Backbone as a ProteinNet text record, in pm:
[ID]
protein_1_A
[PRIMARY]
IQFNNTDEARKKLQKEILKLALSSLDKTPFEDRDQSSMTMAINKEKLPEAKERIKKFRRELSQFLNEGETNNEVYNLSISLYPVTVKDLNE
[TERTIARY]
-1206.7	-1264.3	-1264	-1376.4	-1385.2	-1393	-1308.6	-1304.1	-1380.7	-1447.4	-1512.4	-1412.9	-1451.7	-1360.2	-1308.4	-1389.2	-1344.7	-1228.9	-1238.4	-1129.9	-1002.7	-1015.2	-899.2	-837.9	-921.3	-871.2	-796.2	-846.8	-779.1	-643.8	-638.1	-510.4	-411.2	-458.3	-370.5	-317.7	-404.3	-361.7	-256.6	-279.3	-182.2	-48.4	-50.6	74.6	151.1	80.8	145.4	203.3	130.4	178.7	305.9	308.6	428.3	547.1	522	630.1	687.6	600	646.7	727.2	684.8	758.1	898.1	908.9	1040.6	1129.1	1072.5	1147.5	1193.2	1107.2	1139.1	1260	1281.4	1398.6	1527.8	1535.3	1656.4	1655.5	1538.3	1531.5	1495.5	1440.9	1397.4	1493.8	1546.2	1636.5	1569.9	1648.9	1599.4	1516.7	1560.5	1490	1352.4	1323.5	1194.1	1101.8	1141.3	1058.7	1075.3	983.3	993.2	944.4	1034.2	998.5	1056.4	969.3	1013.8	920.7	963.5	879.1	914.5	826.3	854.9	781.9	846.5	786.3	756.6	635.4	594.5	504	506.2	411	284	168	43.2	-61.9	-164.1	-285.3	-381.2	-405.9	-486.7	-628.2	-677.7	-811.7	-819.1	-704.4	-701.5	-691.3	-681.4	-663.2	-774	-901.9	-1005.5	-985.3	-950.2	-925.8	-800.2	-698.1	-575.2	-606.5	-689.2	-725.6	-801.6	-889.2	-961.1	-866	-767.1	-668.2	-584	-548.8	-473	-556.4	-684.3	-773	-782.9	-798.8	-808	-677.7	-563.6	-434.7	-419.4	-453.1	-441.7	-524.8	-647.7	-736.5	-685	-638.3	-585.3	-459.5	-371.4	-249.7	-282.4	-375.5	-417.3	-472.4	-556.9	-612.7	-502.5	-408.7	-297.2	-214	-180.3	-94.6	-165.6	-299.1	-376	-408.5	-381	-409.8	-321.6	-372.2	-293.4	-331.7	-263.7	-298.2	-217.7	-103	-15	3.3	-47.4	-19.2	61.2	192.8	281.4	343.9	301.4	351.9	238.8	248.2	154.7	235.8	194.9	263.3	167.4	223.2	145.2	186.2	88.2	112.4	63.7	151	114.8	153.9	56.7	81.3	35.2	120	84.3	95.1	-9.7	-9.5	-55.9	35.6	3.7	83.4	32.9	105.3	225.5	334.3	451.5	463.2	371.9	371.2	294.1	232.4	161.6	264.1	258.9	360.6	375.4	266.7	273.1	351.2	353.5	424.5	575.3	622.4	766	827.3	751.4	805.9	850.2
-1955.4	-1823.2	-1743.6	-1686.8	-1603.5	-1457.4	-1373.1	-1232.2	-1153	-1046.8	-959.6	-855.6	-777	-679.5	-577.6	-542.1	-446.5	-504.4	-629.6	-693.6	-699	-732.8	-738.9	-599.6	-498	-361.1	-317.7	-353.9	-320.5	-389.2	-516	-587.3	-521.3	-484.8	-420.4	-287.7	-209	-82.2	-105.7	-202.3	-229	-275.2	-353.6	-396.2	-276.6	-182.5	-62.1	22.8	33	109.1	45	-87.3	-155.8	-137.9	-136.6	-111.2	28.3	126.3	263	270.8	197.9	196.7	138.3	31.4	-26.2	72.7	140	239	353.9	391.9	502.3	471.7	343.5	307.2	355.5	347.5	387.6	533	587.5	718	835.4	809.1	917.7	930.3	1049.8	1067.5	1023.8	967.5	915.6	1018.8	1144.6	1248.2	1280.7	1234.8	1260.4	1138.7	1033.1	912.3	842.2	752.7	666.5	529.2	433.7	296.6	206.1	133.8	46.2	-74	-171.4	-288.6	-351.3	-436.9	-513.7	-646.1	-749.8	-881.8	-912.3	-962.9	-985.1	-1106.6	-1170.6	-1276.7	-1209.9	-1256.2	-1191.2	-1293.4	-1244	-1319.5	-1287.8	-1383	-1360	-1312.9	-1344.3	-1299.8	-1147.1	-1080.1	-934	-867.2	-945.8	-890.7	-792.8	-821.7	-723.8	-587.1	-586.5	-458.8	-391.7	-469.8	-413.2	-343.3	-404.7	-344.8	-213.7	-209.9	-85.4	22.3	-15.6	81.5	136.8	50.6	96.2	195.4	164.8	255	391.4	388.5	512.4	592.5	523.7	590.5	657.8	585.7	642.2	768.2	763.5	879.9	997.2	970.3	1077.6	1138.3	1056.6	1107.8	1191.1	1143.9	1219.3	1356.3	1358.9	1485.3	1579.2	1527.5	1607.9	1665.9	1581.7	1626.1	1720.3	1719.7	1808.7	1942.7	1957.8	2083.3	2194.4	2314.2	2428.7	2472.3	2573.4	2634.6	2579.6	2519.2	2477.3	2326.5	2264.2	2123.1	2120.7	2097.4	2113.8	1984.4	1870	1740.7	1639.3	1535.3	1422.7	1300.8	1238	1121.8	1003.1	884.3	763.2	698	658.3	582.9	440.6	344.8	204.8	128.9	62.7	-17	-158.9	-255.7	-395.1	-474.8	-545.1	-636.4	-771	-866.1	-995.3	-1106	-1228.6	-1338.8	-1381.8	-1407.1	-1463.8	-1612.7	-1664.2	-1806.7	-1887.9	-1821.2	-1890.7	-1945.7	-2073	-2138.8	-2076.4	-2040.4	-1986.7	-1856.3	-1773.8	-1646.3	-1664.9	-1774.6	-1795.7	-1880.4	-1919	-2003.9	-1921.1
-842.8	-817.3	-946.9	-979.4	-1098.6	-1054.3	-1113.7	-1079.3	-1184.3	-1139	-1236.6	-1285.6	-1382.6	-1442.4	-1341.8	-1243.5	-1142.1	-1061.7	-1022.9	-948.7	-1032.9	-1159.4	-1247.9	-1265.9	-1278.7	-1293.4	-1167.5	-1051.7	-925.4	-916.2	-956.6	-955.3	-1049.8	-1167.3	-1265.3	-1210.9	-1147.6	-1088.6	-981.5	-892.1	-786	-842.2	-949.7	-1013.2	-1067.8	-1128.2	-1180.4	-1067.8	-958	-842.3	-786.9	-779.1	-729.3	-823.7	-953.4	-1049.9	-1029.1	-1007.8	-983	-853.4	-751.9	-624.8	-643.9	-721.9	-750.8	-825	-921.5	-998.3	-908.6	-815.7	-724.5	-637.3	-604.3	-523.8	-588.5	-719.8	-791.5	-836.9	-863.5	-930	-839.3	-722.1	-633.9	-517	-491.7	-376.9	-246.3	-156.9	-29.9	45.8	44.6	121.3	63.9	-57.9	-120	-118.1	-48.2	-43.7	89.9	118.6	236.6	195.2	191.5	158.2	264.3	330.1	437.4	444.5	520.4	541.5	674.8	722.5	842.4	832.5	883.1	888.2	1034.1	1060.6	1199.2	1209.7	1323.2	1352.2	1403.7	1356.2	1396.7	1437.8	1504.9	1532.9	1419.1	1329.7	1209.8	1243	1359.5	1399.5	1409.2	1425.6	1435.7	1298.7	1191.3	1057.7	1016.3	1040.3	1002.5	1069.7	1196.9	1264.8	1210	1179.1	1122	990.5	906.5	778.6	798.8	898.6	929.6	978.7	1060.5	1109.7	994.4	899.3	782.3	702.8	682	608.8	679.3	811.5	888.9	877.5	888.6	877.3	740.9	633.8	498.2	485.4	533.9	524.1	606	728.1	813.3	752.7	697.9	636.8	513.4	433.2	314.6	354.2	455.4	501.6	550	627.6	677.1	562.5	465.1	354.7	258.2	258.2	171.4	236.3	365	433.9	381.2	383.5	340.1	200.1	154.6	26.8	-89.8	-62.3	-170.9	-171.6	-274.5	-300.7	-429.5	-417.9	-532.9	-582.9	-530.5	-576.3	-567.2	-648.4	-639.6	-595.6	-487.1	-430.5	-426.3	-418.2	-400.3	-269.9	-190.8	-67.2	-91	-75.9	-93.2	32.1	92.1	211.5	180.6	202.6	176.8	305.2	337.9	451.9	398.4	391.1	331.4	399.1	394.2	458	374.9	441.3	374.6	403.4	484	515.3	411.7	315	208.9	111	84.7	2.8	-134.6	-200.8	-337.6	-347.8	-245.5	-250	-247.5	-191.9	-176.4	-287	-384.5	-491.7	-609.2
[MASK]
+++++++++++++++++++++++++++++++++++++++++++++++++++++++++++++++++++++++++++++++++++++++++++

């Protein structure tokens, strides 16, 4: 598979976001962050709908957090949904 520059730029951005999330675990007080994960068995056929639900959630949360007159912090929301049953991820 050959990726174009846009795909490579997106991967690079996501890697930087994940590095910041790791740093935040040590440097940001618990009350100022929320980092969690869950592992679950899924029906892969539902993955397209799950991705749409994640997109809708991100947009709704962004709208909620932007409401009002005072936006005094910049935050990053990162949600990852990926298979852990793929052999390459566990090596």
